[in-house]
Amino acid sequence: MKKLFLSLSVLTLGFTFMSAQGASSLTGKIIALDAGHGGGETGAVGYCGNGGVTVKVLESDVNLAVRAELTSLLTSAGAIAYSIGQLPTRKERVADAESVGSDVLISIHHNGSSNVSADYTQSFVTQRNDKEFAKYIHPRIASALGLTDKGIKNDGYGMTVYGSLPGILTESYFITNTTAACDFVNYQVGASNTRVQKEAQAMYNGLLAYFSR
Ligand SMILES: [Zn+2]
């Protein structure tokens, strides 16, 4: 009798452990993450400061930072965050994502303008399954950052043009905006609750909701 009781306890413990591990809708999902530009191409360039010391912020670095934060969140939830290679063409990047059997694709970009005050959230889609996917991702980014929401634009633009993966190209904010550039500098020196973390968390929440639908 005592022996039976012991093995039942072990079983119960085993089930508790397994359900905690398997609780996420993201478990086993392959999320392809493209950090826009890279490979010697910087994308938009922003500047923090005026007069004294001015720090240059490259869009390609911001894209990589958001990908790293999102990768960490996804990995903790049991998903496989696949970093797409910094390949020269968008078509090659999509092919890279498809070659590993990805479920969805997020192409992470940040916007640029010669007007350092410009700042809003926008996303781009092309195909029908992109539109379904984007509805889960874009509104959460816009809400997390609290900037003007310019919505999801249907455009034959970026990586969503190629292949058949549900995908979205995000331009969550303007890195040329002075406040945004300084926010990234703060992130680099270890600040929490910066735009990078808010954006990655919003994308994570969107992915969780998409795979729970
Ligand atoms: Zn870009």
mmCIF file of C-alpha atoms and ligand atoms in Angstrom:
data_model
loop_
_atom_site.group_PDB
_atom_site.id
_atom_site.type_symbol
_atom_site.label_atom_id
_atom_site.label_comp_id
_atom_site.label_asym_id
_atom_site.label_seq_id
_atom_site.Cartn_x
_atom_site.Cartn_y
_atom_site.Cartn_z
ATOM 1 C CA MET A 1 0.000 0.000 0.000
ATOM 2 C CA LYS A 2 2.771 2.343 0.951
ATOM 3 C CA LYS A 3 4.583 1.542 -2.254
ATOM 4 C CA LEU A 4 1.475 2.313 -4.367
ATOM 5 C CA PHE A 5 0.981 5.649 -2.631
ATOM 6 C CA LEU A 6 4.580 6.587 -3.372
ATOM 7 C CA SER A 7 4.347 5.784 -7.063
ATOM 8 C CA LEU A 8 1.076 7.731 -7.348
ATOM 9 C CA SER A 9 2.799 10.781 -5.858
ATOM 10 C CA VAL A 10 5.593 10.470 -8.382
ATOM 11 C CA LEU A 11 3.011 10.225 -11.188
ATOM 12 C CA THR A 12 1.177 13.316 -9.935
ATOM 13 C CA LEU A 13 4.442 15.242 -9.798
ATOM 14 C CA GLY A 14 5.235 14.082 -13.311
ATOM 15 C CA PHE A 15 1.879 15.321 -14.646
ATOM 16 C CA THR A 16 2.218 18.700 -12.914
ATOM 17 C CA PHE A 17 5.633 19.156 -14.491
ATOM 18 C CA MET A 18 4.411 18.130 -17.938
ATOM 19 C CA SER A 19 1.365 20.404 -17.929
ATOM 20 C CA ALA A 20 3.515 23.388 -16.897
ATOM 21 C CA GLN A 21 5.859 22.642 -19.795
ATOM 22 C CA GLY A 22 3.083 22.081 -22.341
ATOM 23 C CA ALA A 23 0.862 25.006 -21.315
ATOM 24 C CA SER A 24 1.984 27.304 -24.106
ATOM 25 C CA SER A 25 0.360 27.319 -27.553
ATOM 26 C CA LEU A 26 3.844 28.162 -28.807
ATOM 27 C CA THR A 27 5.449 24.859 -27.844
ATOM 28 C CA GLY A 28 7.247 23.409 -30.844
ATOM 29 C CA LYS A 29 6.232 26.231 -33.190
ATOM 30 C CA ILE A 30 8.967 27.547 -35.454
ATOM 31 C CA ILE A 31 8.957 31.339 -35.578
ATOM 32 C CA ALA A 32 11.204 32.755 -38.305
ATOM 33 C CA LEU A 33 12.624 36.130 -37.306
ATOM 34 C CA ASP A 34 14.201 38.446 -39.817
ATOM 35 C CA ALA A 35 16.248 41.337 -38.448
ATOM 36 C CA GLY A 36 15.946 43.806 -41.321
ATOM 37 C CA HIS A 37 19.098 44.917 -43.155
ATOM 38 C CA GLY A 38 22.449 43.793 -41.719
ATOM 39 C CA GLY A 39 25.322 42.353 -43.705
ATOM 40 C CA GLY A 40 26.838 45.825 -44.051
ATOM 41 C CA GLU A 41 23.500 47.551 -44.687
ATOM 42 C CA THR A 42 22.351 49.745 -41.784
ATOM 43 C CA GLY A 43 18.823 50.807 -42.754
ATOM 44 C CA ALA A 44 17.641 54.069 -41.153
ATOM 45 C CA VAL A 45 20.038 56.043 -38.938
ATOM 46 C CA GLY A 46 18.988 58.018 -35.864
ATOM 47 C CA TYR A 47 20.819 60.322 -33.476
ATOM 48 C CA CYS A 48 20.458 60.774 -29.738
ATOM 49 C CA GLY A 49 21.519 64.133 -28.366
ATOM 50 C CA ASN A 50 22.105 67.561 -29.753
ATOM 51 C CA GLY A 51 24.934 69.963 -29.156
ATOM 52 C CA GLY A 52 27.087 67.877 -26.824
ATOM 53 C CA VAL A 53 27.745 64.194 -27.348
ATOM 54 C CA THR A 54 25.608 62.710 -30.079
ATOM 55 C CA VAL A 55 25.198 58.935 -30.311
ATOM 56 C CA LYS A 56 24.413 57.349 -33.670
ATOM 57 C CA VAL A 57 21.773 54.597 -33.658
ATOM 58 C CA LEU A 58 21.522 52.176 -36.569
ATOM 59 C CA GLU A 59 18.206 50.574 -37.519
ATOM 60 C CA SER A 60 19.998 47.253 -38.141
ATOM 61 C CA ASP A 61 21.155 47.229 -34.481
ATOM 62 C CA VAL A 62 17.639 47.986 -33.203
ATOM 63 C CA ASN A 63 16.200 45.204 -35.383
ATOM 64 C CA LEU A 64 18.766 42.754 -33.947
ATOM 65 C CA ALA A 65 17.998 43.859 -30.372
ATOM 66 C CA VAL A 66 14.243 43.284 -30.783
ATOM 67 C CA ARG A 67 14.955 39.881 -32.324
ATOM 68 C CA ALA A 68 17.204 38.922 -29.396
ATOM 69 C CA GLU A 69 14.564 39.944 -26.821
ATOM 70 C CA LEU A 70 11.792 38.128 -28.703
ATOM 71 C CA THR A 71 13.979 35.044 -29.148
ATOM 72 C CA SER A 72 14.507 34.881 -25.408
ATOM 73 C CA LEU A 73 10.752 35.130 -24.687
ATOM 74 C CA LEU A 74 9.870 32.520 -27.318
ATOM 75 C CA THR A 75 12.540 30.085 -26.210
ATOM 76 C CA SER A 76 11.268 30.269 -22.615
ATOM 77 C CA ALA A 77 7.792 29.355 -23.907
ATOM 78 C CA GLY A 78 9.092 26.274 -25.744
ATOM 79 C CA ALA A 79 8.974 27.752 -29.251
ATOM 80 C CA ILE A 80 11.824 27.587 -31.721
ATOM 81 C CA ALA A 81 12.903 31.084 -32.702
ATOM 82 C CA TYR A 82 14.727 30.763 -35.995
ATOM 83 C CA SER A 83 17.063 33.627 -36.864
ATOM 84 C CA ILE A 84 16.955 34.094 -40.619
ATOM 85 C CA GLY A 85 20.387 34.612 -42.143
ATOM 86 C CA GLN A 86 21.444 38.164 -43.030
ATOM 87 C CA LEU A 87 21.172 37.236 -46.701
ATOM 88 C CA PRO A 88 21.442 39.870 -49.440
ATOM 89 C CA THR A 89 17.937 39.535 -50.924
ATOM 90 C CA ARG A 90 14.490 39.315 -49.357
ATOM 91 C CA LYS A 91 13.655 36.358 -51.561
ATOM 92 C CA GLU A 92 16.661 34.425 -50.207
ATOM 93 C CA ARG A 93 15.669 35.282 -46.631
ATOM 94 C CA VAL A 94 12.149 33.891 -47.148
ATOM 95 C CA ALA A 95 13.603 30.743 -48.721
ATOM 96 C CA ASP A 96 15.843 30.373 -45.645
ATOM 97 C CA ALA A 97 12.782 30.607 -43.338
ATOM 98 C CA GLU A 98 10.866 28.071 -45.439
ATOM 99 C CA SER A 99 13.790 25.645 -45.574
ATOM 100 C CA VAL A 100 13.484 24.954 -41.817
ATOM 101 C CA GLY A 101 9.695 24.460 -41.888
ATOM 102 C CA SER A 102 8.788 27.737 -40.178
ATOM 103 C CA ASP A 103 5.171 28.302 -39.148
ATOM 104 C CA VAL A 104 5.198 32.094 -39.422
ATOM 105 C CA LEU A 105 7.590 34.913 -40.245
ATOM 106 C CA ILE A 106 8.173 38.337 -38.718
ATOM 107 C CA SER A 107 10.399 40.775 -40.572
ATOM 108 C CA ILE A 108 11.507 43.333 -37.994
ATOM 109 C CA HIS A 109 12.194 46.863 -39.239
ATOM 110 C CA HIS A 110 12.082 50.390 -37.844
ATOM 111 C CA ASN A 111 11.148 53.422 -39.852
ATOM 112 C CA GLY A 112 13.154 56.454 -40.894
ATOM 113 C CA SER A 113 12.415 60.048 -41.868
ATOM 114 C CA SER A 114 14.348 63.295 -42.357
ATOM 115 C CA ASN A 115 11.820 64.775 -39.885
ATOM 116 C CA VAL A 116 13.211 63.851 -36.449
ATOM 117 C CA SER A 117 9.745 64.396 -34.896
ATOM 118 C CA ALA A 118 8.042 61.744 -37.058
ATOM 119 C CA ASP A 119 7.031 58.672 -35.061
ATOM 120 C CA TYR A 120 4.219 56.183 -35.618
ATOM 121 C CA THR A 121 3.502 52.463 -35.820
ATOM 122 C CA GLN A 122 2.800 50.723 -39.117
ATOM 123 C CA SER A 123 2.944 47.186 -40.514
ATOM 124 C CA PHE A 124 2.923 45.738 -43.999
ATOM 125 C CA VAL A 125 1.348 42.594 -45.420
ATOM 126 C CA THR A 126 0.804 41.181 -48.884
ATOM 127 C CA GLN A 127 -1.002 37.845 -48.958
ATOM 128 C CA ARG A 128 -4.297 36.698 -47.415
ATOM 129 C CA ASN A 129 -2.700 34.600 -44.658
ATOM 130 C CA ASP A 130 -0.482 37.593 -43.809
ATOM 131 C CA LYS A 131 -3.591 39.677 -43.101
ATOM 132 C CA GLU A 132 -5.002 37.062 -40.726
ATOM 133 C CA PHE A 133 -1.636 36.819 -38.916
ATOM 134 C CA ALA A 134 -1.047 40.599 -38.782
ATOM 135 C CA LYS A 135 -4.346 41.163 -36.943
ATOM 136 C CA TYR A 136 -2.797 39.377 -33.954
ATOM 137 C CA ILE A 137 0.570 41.144 -34.052
ATOM 138 C CA HIS A 138 0.176 44.744 -35.211
ATOM 139 C CA PRO A 139 -2.517 46.056 -32.807
ATOM 140 C CA ARG A 140 -0.545 44.753 -29.826
ATOM 141 C CA ILE A 141 2.602 46.619 -30.927
ATOM 142 C CA ALA A 142 0.634 49.833 -31.492
ATOM 143 C CA SER A 143 -1.017 49.531 -28.097
ATOM 144 C CA ALA A 144 2.237 48.707 -26.251
ATOM 145 C CA LEU A 145 4.093 51.713 -27.688
ATOM 146 C CA GLY A 146 1.180 54.162 -27.541
ATOM 147 C CA LEU A 147 2.180 55.989 -30.740
ATOM 148 C CA THR A 148 -0.106 57.013 -33.610
ATOM 149 C CA ASP A 149 -1.360 53.813 -35.215
ATOM 150 C CA LYS A 150 -1.154 54.009 -39.008
ATOM 151 C CA GLY A 151 -2.504 50.466 -39.242
ATOM 152 C CA ILE A 152 -1.718 47.479 -41.415
ATOM 153 C CA LYS A 153 -0.944 48.475 -44.966
ATOM 154 C CA ASN A 154 -1.653 46.040 -47.763
ATOM 155 C CA ASP A 155 1.321 46.406 -50.019
ATOM 156 C CA GLY A 156 3.459 44.310 -52.316
ATOM 157 C CA TYR A 157 6.414 45.200 -50.141
ATOM 158 C CA GLY A 158 9.247 43.430 -48.348
ATOM 159 C CA MET A 159 9.467 39.761 -47.520
ATOM 160 C CA THR A 160 5.711 39.120 -47.322
ATOM 161 C CA VAL A 161 5.664 39.167 -51.139
ATOM 162 C CA TYR A 162 7.539 35.882 -51.359
ATOM 163 C CA GLY A 163 6.610 32.327 -50.397
ATOM 164 C CA SER A 164 3.455 31.290 -48.579
ATOM 165 C CA LEU A 165 4.259 31.642 -44.853
ATOM 166 C CA PRO A 166 1.910 33.860 -42.848
ATOM 167 C CA GLY A 167 4.106 36.907 -42.383
ATOM 168 C CA ILE A 168 4.253 40.534 -41.354
ATOM 169 C CA LEU A 169 6.791 43.302 -41.868
ATOM 170 C CA THR A 170 6.760 45.596 -38.843
ATOM 171 C CA GLU A 171 7.849 49.240 -38.676
ATOM 172 C CA SER A 172 7.042 49.685 -34.988
ATOM 173 C CA TYR A 173 8.488 53.192 -34.614
ATOM 174 C CA PHE A 174 10.896 55.690 -36.156
ATOM 175 C CA ILE A 175 14.524 55.241 -35.153
ATOM 176 C CA THR A 176 15.225 58.701 -36.651
ATOM 177 C CA ASN A 177 12.999 60.176 -33.916
ATOM 178 C CA THR A 178 15.270 61.723 -31.269
ATOM 179 C CA THR A 179 13.287 60.335 -28.315
ATOM 180 C CA ALA A 180 13.306 56.860 -29.885
ATOM 181 C CA ALA A 181 17.042 56.987 -30.598
ATOM 182 C CA CYS A 182 17.765 57.989 -26.979
ATOM 183 C CA ASP A 183 15.421 55.258 -25.744
ATOM 184 C CA PHE A 184 17.582 52.728 -27.624
ATOM 185 C CA VAL A 185 20.769 54.164 -26.115
ATOM 186 C CA ASN A 186 19.164 53.691 -22.684
ATOM 187 C CA TYR A 187 18.304 50.092 -23.609
ATOM 188 C CA GLN A 188 21.941 49.472 -24.538
ATOM 189 C CA VAL A 189 23.113 50.649 -21.132
ATOM 190 C CA GLY A 190 20.689 48.306 -19.375
ATOM 191 C CA ALA A 191 17.436 50.239 -18.878
ATOM 192 C CA SER A 192 14.244 48.192 -18.596
ATOM 193 C CA ASN A 193 10.796 48.962 -20.003
ATOM 194 C CA THR A 194 12.269 50.580 -23.115
ATOM 195 C CA ARG A 195 10.669 50.391 -26.565
ATOM 196 C CA VAL A 196 12.741 47.336 -27.532
ATOM 197 C CA GLN A 197 11.356 45.303 -24.622
ATOM 198 C CA LYS A 198 7.787 46.593 -25.073
ATOM 199 C CA GLU A 199 7.856 45.761 -28.773
ATOM 200 C CA ALA A 200 9.269 42.255 -28.263
ATOM 201 C CA GLN A 201 6.712 41.545 -25.508
ATOM 202 C CA ALA A 202 3.850 42.745 -27.760
ATOM 203 C CA MET A 203 5.035 40.487 -30.596
ATOM 204 C CA TYR A 204 5.306 37.586 -28.168
ATOM 205 C CA ASN A 205 1.772 38.199 -26.849
ATOM 206 C CA GLY A 206 0.494 38.342 -30.429
ATOM 207 C CA LEU A 207 2.187 35.078 -31.368
ATOM 208 C CA LEU A 208 0.766 33.387 -28.268
ATOM 209 C CA ALA A 209 -2.736 34.597 -29.177
ATOM 210 C CA TYR A 210 -2.333 33.583 -32.845
ATOM 211 C CA PHE A 211 -1.400 30.022 -31.989
ATOM 212 C CA SER A 212 -4.182 29.816 -29.369
ATOM 213 C CA ARG A 213 -6.898 30.891 -31.832
HETATM 214 ZN ZN ZN B 1 14.290 48.765 -42.560
#
